[in-house]
GROMACS .gro file of N, CA and C in nm:
model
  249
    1UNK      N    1   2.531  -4.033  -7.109
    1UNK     CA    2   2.622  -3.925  -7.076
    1UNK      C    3   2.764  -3.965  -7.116
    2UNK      N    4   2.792  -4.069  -7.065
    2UNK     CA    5   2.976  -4.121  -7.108
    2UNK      C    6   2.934  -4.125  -7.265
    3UNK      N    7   2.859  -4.151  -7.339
    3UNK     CA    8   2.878  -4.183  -7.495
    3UNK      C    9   2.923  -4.067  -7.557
    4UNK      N   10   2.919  -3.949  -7.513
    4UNK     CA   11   2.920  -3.835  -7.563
    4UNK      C   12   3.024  -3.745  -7.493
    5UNK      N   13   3.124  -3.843  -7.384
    5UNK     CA   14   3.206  -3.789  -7.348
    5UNK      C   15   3.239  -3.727  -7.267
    6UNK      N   16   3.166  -3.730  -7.142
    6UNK     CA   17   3.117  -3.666  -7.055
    6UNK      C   18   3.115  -3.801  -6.915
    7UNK      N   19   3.199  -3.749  -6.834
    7UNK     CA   20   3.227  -3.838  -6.706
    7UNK      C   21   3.135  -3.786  -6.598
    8UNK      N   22   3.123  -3.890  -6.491
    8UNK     CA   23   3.003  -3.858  -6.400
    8UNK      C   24   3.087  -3.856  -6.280
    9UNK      N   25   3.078  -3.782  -6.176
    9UNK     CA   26   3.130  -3.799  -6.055
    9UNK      C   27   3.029  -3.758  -5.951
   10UNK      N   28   2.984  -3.848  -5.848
   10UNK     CA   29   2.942  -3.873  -5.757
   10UNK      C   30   2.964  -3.850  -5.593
   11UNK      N   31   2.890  -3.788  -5.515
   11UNK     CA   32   2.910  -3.736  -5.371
   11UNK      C   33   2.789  -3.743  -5.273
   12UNK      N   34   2.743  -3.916  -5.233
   12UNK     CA   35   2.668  -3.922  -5.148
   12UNK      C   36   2.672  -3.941  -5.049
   13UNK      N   37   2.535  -3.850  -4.953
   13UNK     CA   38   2.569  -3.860  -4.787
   13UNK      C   39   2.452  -3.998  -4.752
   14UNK      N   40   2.542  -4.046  -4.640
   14UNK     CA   41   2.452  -4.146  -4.574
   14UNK      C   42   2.430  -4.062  -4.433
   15UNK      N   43   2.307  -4.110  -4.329
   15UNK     CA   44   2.281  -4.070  -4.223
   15UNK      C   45   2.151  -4.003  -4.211
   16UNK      N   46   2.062  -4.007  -4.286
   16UNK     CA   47   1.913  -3.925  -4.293
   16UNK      C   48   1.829  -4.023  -4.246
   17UNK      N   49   1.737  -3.954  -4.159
   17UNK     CA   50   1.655  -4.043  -4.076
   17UNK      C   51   1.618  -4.133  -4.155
   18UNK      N   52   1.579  -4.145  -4.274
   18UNK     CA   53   1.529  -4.236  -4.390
   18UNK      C   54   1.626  -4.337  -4.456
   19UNK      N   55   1.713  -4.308  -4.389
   19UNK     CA   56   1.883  -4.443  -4.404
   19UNK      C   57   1.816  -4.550  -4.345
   20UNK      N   58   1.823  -4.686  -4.411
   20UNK     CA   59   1.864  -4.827  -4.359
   20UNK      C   60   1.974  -4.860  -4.376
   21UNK      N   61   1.961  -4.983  -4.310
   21UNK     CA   62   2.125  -5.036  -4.278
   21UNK      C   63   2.161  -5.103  -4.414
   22UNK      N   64   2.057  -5.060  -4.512
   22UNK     CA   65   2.106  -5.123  -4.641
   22UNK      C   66   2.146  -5.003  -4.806
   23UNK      N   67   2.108  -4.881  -4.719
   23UNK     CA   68   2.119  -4.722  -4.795
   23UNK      C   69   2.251  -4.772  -4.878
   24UNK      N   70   2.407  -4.808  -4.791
   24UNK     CA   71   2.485  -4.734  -4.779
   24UNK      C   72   2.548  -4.880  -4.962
   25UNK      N   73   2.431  -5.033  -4.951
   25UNK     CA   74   2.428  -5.122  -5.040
   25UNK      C   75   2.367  -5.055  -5.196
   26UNK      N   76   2.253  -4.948  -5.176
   26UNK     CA   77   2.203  -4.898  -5.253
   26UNK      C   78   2.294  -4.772  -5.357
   27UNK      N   79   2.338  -4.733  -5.275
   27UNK     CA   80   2.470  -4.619  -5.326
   27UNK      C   81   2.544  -4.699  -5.438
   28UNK      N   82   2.625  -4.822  -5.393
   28UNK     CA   83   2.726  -4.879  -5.469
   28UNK      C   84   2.659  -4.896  -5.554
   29UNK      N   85   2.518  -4.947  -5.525
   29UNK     CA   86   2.462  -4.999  -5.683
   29UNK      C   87   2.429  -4.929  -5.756
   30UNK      N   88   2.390  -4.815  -5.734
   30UNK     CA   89   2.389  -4.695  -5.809
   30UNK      C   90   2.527  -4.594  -5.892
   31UNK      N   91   2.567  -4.647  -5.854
   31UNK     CA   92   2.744  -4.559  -5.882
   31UNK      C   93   2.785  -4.615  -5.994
   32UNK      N   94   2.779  -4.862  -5.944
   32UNK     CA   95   2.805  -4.897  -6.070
   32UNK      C   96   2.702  -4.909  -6.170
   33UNK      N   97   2.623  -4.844  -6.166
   33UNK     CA   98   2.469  -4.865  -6.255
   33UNK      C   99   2.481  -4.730  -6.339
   34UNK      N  100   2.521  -4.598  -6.271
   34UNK     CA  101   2.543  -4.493  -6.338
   34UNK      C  102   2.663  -4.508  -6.432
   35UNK      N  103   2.765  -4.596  -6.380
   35UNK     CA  104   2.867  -4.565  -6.455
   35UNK      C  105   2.984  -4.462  -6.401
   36UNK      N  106   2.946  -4.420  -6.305
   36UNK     CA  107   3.027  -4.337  -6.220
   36UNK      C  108   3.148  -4.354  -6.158
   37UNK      N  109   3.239  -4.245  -6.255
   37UNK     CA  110   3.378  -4.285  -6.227
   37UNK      C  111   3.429  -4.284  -6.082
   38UNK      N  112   3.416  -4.201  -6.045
   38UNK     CA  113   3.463  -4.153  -5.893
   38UNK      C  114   3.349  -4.119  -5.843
   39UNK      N  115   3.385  -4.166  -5.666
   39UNK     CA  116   3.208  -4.169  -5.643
   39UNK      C  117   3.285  -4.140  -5.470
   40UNK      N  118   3.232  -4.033  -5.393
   40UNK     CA  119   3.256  -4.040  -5.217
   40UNK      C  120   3.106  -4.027  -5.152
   41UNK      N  121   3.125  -4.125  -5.017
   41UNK     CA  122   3.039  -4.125  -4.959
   41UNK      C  123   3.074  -4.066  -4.789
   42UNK      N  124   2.991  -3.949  -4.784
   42UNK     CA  125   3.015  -3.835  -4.612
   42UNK      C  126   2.888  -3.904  -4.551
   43UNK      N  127   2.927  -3.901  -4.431
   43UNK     CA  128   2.811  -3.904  -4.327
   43UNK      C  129   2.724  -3.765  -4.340
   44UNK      N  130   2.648  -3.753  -4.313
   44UNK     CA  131   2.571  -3.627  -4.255
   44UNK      C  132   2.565  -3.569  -4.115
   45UNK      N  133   2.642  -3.460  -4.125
   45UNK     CA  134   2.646  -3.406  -4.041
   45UNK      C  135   2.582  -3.273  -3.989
   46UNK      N  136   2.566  -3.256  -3.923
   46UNK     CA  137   2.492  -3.077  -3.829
   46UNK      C  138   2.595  -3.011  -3.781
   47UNK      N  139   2.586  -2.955  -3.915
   47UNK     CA  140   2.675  -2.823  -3.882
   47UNK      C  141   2.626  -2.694  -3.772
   48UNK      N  142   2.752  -2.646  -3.768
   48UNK     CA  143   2.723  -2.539  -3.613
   48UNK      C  144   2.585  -2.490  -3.714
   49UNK      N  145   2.518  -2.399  -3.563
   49UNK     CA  146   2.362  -2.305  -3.656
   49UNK      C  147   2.339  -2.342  -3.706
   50UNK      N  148   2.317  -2.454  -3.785
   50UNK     CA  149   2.216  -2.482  -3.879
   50UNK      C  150   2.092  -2.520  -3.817
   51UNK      N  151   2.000  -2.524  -3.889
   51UNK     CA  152   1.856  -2.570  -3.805
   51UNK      C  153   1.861  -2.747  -3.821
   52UNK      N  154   1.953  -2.784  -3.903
   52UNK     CA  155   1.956  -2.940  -3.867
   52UNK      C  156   2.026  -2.953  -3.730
   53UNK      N  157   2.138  -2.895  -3.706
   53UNK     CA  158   2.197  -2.884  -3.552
   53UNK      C  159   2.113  -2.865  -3.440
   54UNK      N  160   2.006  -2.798  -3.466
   54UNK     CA  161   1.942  -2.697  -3.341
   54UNK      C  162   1.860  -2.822  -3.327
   55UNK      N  163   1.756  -2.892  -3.451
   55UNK     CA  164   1.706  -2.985  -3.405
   55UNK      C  165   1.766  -3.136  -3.331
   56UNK      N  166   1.854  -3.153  -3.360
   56UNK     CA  167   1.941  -3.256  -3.326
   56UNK      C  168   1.983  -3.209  -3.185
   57UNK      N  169   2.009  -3.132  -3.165
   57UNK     CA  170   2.087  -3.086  -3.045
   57UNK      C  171   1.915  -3.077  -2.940
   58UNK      N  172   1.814  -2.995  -2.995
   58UNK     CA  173   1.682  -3.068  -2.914
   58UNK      C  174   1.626  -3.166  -2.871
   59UNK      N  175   1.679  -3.242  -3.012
   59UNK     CA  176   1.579  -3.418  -2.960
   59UNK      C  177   1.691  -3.511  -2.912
   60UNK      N  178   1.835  -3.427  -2.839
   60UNK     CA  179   1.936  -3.535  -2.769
   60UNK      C  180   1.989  -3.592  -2.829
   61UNK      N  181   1.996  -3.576  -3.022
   61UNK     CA  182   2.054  -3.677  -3.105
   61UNK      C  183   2.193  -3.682  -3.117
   62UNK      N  184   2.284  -3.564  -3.032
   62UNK     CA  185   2.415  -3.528  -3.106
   62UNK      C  186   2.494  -3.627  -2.980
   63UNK      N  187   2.593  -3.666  -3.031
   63UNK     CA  188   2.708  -3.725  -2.904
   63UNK      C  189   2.787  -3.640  -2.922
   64UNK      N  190   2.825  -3.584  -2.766
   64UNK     CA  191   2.952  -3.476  -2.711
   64UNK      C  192   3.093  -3.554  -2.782
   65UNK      N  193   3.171  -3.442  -2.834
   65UNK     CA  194   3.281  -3.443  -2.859
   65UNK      C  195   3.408  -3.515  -2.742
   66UNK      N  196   3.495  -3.605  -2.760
   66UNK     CA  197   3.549  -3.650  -2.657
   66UNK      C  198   3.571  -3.549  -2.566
   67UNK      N  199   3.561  -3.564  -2.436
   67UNK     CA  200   3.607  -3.445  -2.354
   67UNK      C  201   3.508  -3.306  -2.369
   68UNK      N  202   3.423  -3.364  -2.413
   68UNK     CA  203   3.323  -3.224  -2.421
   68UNK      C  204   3.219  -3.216  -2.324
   69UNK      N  205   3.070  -3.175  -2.333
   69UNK     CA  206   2.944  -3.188  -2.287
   69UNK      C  207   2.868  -3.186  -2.425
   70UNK      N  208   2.782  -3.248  -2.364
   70UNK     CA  209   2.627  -3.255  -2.472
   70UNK      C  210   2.607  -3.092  -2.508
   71UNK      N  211   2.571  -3.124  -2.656
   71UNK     CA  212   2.533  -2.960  -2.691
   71UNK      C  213   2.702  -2.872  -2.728
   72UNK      N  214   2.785  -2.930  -2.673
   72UNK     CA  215   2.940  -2.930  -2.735
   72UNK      C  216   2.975  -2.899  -2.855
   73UNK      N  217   2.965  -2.850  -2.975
   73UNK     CA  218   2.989  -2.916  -3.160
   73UNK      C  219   3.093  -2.844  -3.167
   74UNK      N  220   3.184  -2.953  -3.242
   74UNK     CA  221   3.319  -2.925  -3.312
   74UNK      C  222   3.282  -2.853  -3.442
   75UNK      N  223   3.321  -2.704  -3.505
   75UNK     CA  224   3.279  -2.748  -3.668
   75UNK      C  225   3.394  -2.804  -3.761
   76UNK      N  226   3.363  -2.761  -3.866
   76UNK     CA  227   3.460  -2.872  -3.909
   76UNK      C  228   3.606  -2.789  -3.968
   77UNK      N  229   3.649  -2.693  -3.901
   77UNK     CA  230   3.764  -2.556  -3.855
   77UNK      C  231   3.838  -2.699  -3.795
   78UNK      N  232   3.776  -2.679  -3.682
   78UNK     CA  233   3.838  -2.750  -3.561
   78UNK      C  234   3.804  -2.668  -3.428
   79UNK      N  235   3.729  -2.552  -3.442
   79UNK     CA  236   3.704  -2.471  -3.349
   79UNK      C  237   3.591  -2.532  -3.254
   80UNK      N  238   3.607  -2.509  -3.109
   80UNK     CA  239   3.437  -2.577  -3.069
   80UNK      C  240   3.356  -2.456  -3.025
   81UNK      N  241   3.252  -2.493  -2.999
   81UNK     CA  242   3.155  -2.392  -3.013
   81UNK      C  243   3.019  -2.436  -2.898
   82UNK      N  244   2.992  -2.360  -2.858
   82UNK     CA  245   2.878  -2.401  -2.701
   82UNK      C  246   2.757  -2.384  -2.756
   83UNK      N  247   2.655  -2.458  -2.766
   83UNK     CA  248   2.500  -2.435  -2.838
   83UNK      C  249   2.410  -2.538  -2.737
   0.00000   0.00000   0.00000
């Protein structure tokens, strides 16, 4: 892809049940293996309604917002929201 002039930019999430504590070792090596100029790495998050939220928010996975309650979610506005 770069031979022909063409730059790569990169945007991986860590945090999927299928993450080890070594995912986040695998990324870098991949970024400098691609060649990838610019490269960000987001957590994964559960956004309000989504059905990743709803499940997370079922199996007790989410931690309350400081000053919040469980089931609490900030989105990412800044607005909070009761679920």
């Amino acid at each position: 892809i770069n031979s022909h002039g063409l730059e790569v930019v990169g945007n991986m999430i860590l945090g999927f049940d299928t993450d080890t504590v070594n995912s986040g070792k695998a990324h870098v090596r991949l970024v400098k293996e691609a060649n990838v100029i610019m490269a960000s790495c987001t957590m994964l998050t559960a956004l309000d309604g989504t059905q990743l939220q709803r499940r997370m928010v079922h199996e007790g996975r989410l931690r309350p917002a400081v000053g919040e309650e469980v089931g609490a979610v900030q989105n990412p506005c800044g607005e909070k929201g009761d679920h």
